[in-house]
Tab-separated table of C-alpha atoms in Angstrom:
chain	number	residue	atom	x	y	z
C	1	UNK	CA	117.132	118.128	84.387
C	2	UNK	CA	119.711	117.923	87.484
C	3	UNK	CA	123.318	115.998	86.996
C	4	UNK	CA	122.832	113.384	89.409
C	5	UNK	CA	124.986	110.890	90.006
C	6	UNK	CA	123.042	107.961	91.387
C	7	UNK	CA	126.201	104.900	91.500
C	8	UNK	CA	124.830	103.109	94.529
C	9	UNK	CA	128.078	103.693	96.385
C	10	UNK	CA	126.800	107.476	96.546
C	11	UNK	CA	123.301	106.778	97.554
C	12	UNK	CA	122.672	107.232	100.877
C	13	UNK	CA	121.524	103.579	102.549
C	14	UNK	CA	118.571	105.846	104.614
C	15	UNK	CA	117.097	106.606	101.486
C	16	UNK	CA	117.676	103.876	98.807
C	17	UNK	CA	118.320	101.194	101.554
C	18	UNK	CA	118.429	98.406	98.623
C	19	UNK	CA	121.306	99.723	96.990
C	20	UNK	CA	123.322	98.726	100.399
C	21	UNK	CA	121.463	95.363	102.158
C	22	UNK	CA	120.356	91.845	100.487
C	23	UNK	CA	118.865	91.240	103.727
C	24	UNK	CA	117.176	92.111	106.631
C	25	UNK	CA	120.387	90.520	108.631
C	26	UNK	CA	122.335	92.991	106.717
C	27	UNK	CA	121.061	96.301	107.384
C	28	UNK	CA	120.191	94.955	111.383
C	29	UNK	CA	124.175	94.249	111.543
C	30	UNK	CA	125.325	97.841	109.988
C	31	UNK	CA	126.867	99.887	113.012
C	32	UNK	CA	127.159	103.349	110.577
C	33	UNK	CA	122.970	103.058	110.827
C	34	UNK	CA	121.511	104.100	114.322
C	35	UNK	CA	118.340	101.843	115.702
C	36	UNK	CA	115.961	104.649	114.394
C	37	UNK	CA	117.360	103.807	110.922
C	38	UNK	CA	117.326	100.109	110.760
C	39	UNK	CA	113.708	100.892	112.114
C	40	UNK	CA	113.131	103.061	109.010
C	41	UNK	CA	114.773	100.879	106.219
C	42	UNK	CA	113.193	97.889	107.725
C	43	UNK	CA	109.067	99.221	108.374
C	44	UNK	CA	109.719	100.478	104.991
C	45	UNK	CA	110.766	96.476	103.849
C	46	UNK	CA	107.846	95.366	105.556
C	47	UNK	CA	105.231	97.190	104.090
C	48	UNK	CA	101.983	96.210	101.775
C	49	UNK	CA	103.533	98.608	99.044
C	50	UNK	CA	106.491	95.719	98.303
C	51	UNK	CA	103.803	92.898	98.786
C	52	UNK	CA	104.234	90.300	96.160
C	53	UNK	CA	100.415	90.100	94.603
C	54	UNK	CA	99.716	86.538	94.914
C	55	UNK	CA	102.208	85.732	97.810
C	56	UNK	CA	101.138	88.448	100.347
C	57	UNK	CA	104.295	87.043	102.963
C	58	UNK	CA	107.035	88.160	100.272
C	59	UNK	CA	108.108	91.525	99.825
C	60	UNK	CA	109.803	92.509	96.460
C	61	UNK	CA	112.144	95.648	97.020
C	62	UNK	CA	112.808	97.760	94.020
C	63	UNK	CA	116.280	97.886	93.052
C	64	UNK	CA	116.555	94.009	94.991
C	65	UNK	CA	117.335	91.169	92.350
C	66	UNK	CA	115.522	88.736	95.025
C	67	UNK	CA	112.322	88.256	97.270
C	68	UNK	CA	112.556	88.746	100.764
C	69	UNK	CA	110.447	86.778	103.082
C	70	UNK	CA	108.124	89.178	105.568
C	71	UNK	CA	108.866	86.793	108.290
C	72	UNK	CA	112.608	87.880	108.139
C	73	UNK	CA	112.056	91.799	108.102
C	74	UNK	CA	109.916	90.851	111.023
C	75	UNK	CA	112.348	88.911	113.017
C	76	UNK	CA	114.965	91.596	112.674
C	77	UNK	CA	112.561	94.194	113.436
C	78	UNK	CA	111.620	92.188	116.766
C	79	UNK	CA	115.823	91.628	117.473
C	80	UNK	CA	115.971	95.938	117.487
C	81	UNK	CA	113.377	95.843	120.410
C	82	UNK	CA	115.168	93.060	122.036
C	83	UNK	CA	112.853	90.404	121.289
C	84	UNK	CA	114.198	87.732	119.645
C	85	UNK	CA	111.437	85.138	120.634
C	86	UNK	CA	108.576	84.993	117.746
C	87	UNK	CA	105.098	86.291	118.808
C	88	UNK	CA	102.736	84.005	120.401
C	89	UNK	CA	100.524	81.742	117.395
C	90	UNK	CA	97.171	82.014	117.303
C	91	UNK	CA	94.889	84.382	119.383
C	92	UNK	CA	91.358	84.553	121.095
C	93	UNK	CA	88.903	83.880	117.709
C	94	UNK	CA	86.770	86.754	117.263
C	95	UNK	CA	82.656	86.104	116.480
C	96	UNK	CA	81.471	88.903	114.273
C	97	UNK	CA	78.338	90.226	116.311
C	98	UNK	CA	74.557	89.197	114.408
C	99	UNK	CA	72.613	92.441	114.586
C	100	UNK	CA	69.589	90.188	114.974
C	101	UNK	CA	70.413	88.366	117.480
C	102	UNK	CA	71.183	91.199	119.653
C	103	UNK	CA	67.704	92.636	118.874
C	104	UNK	CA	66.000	89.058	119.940
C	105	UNK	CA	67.635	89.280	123.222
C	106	UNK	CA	66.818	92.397	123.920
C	107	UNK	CA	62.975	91.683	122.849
C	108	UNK	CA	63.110	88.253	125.027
């Protein structure tokens, strides 16, 4: 067994990122981390792993004492490309294709 000391002021915020942020704002505003890293910590925020089960746009972060809304992680994600405006709502509604009604036009 290995003598590790794991106080969260020697954890490195790369690696156990909730030891260091409450929020996405926080990590987004750390100048020690470059963009590559708030990428990283934040990608890792936003996946399915920290889904909450029955509210799939919370994430809960291990080692977090609180939720974090998906929408936020998001956001902040968006502000490191420069893109502060939200994405567009809605999109073009997709028709799932009938099989048989591609063979009855074919036949007609």
């Amino acid at each position: 067994m290995t003598n590790a000391n794991t106080n969260a002021g020697n954890l490195h915020p790369l690696f156990h990122p909730a030891a260091h942020y409450t929020s996405p704002e926080d990590a987004l505003n750390d100048n020690a981390l470059s963009t590559p890293e708030k990428r990283i910590i934040l990608s890792s925020w936003a996946s399915d792993m920290f889904a909450v089960e029955s509210c799939p746009a919370l994430r809960e972060i291990p080692g977090m004492g609180h939720t974090i809304r998906l929408a936020d992680i998001l956001a902040a994600l968006r502000r490191l490309d420069g893109d502060d405006d939200p994405p567009p709502r809605g999109g073009v509604p997709m028709r799932l294709r009938r099989p048989w009604a591609a063979a009855q036009r074919r036949s007609a």
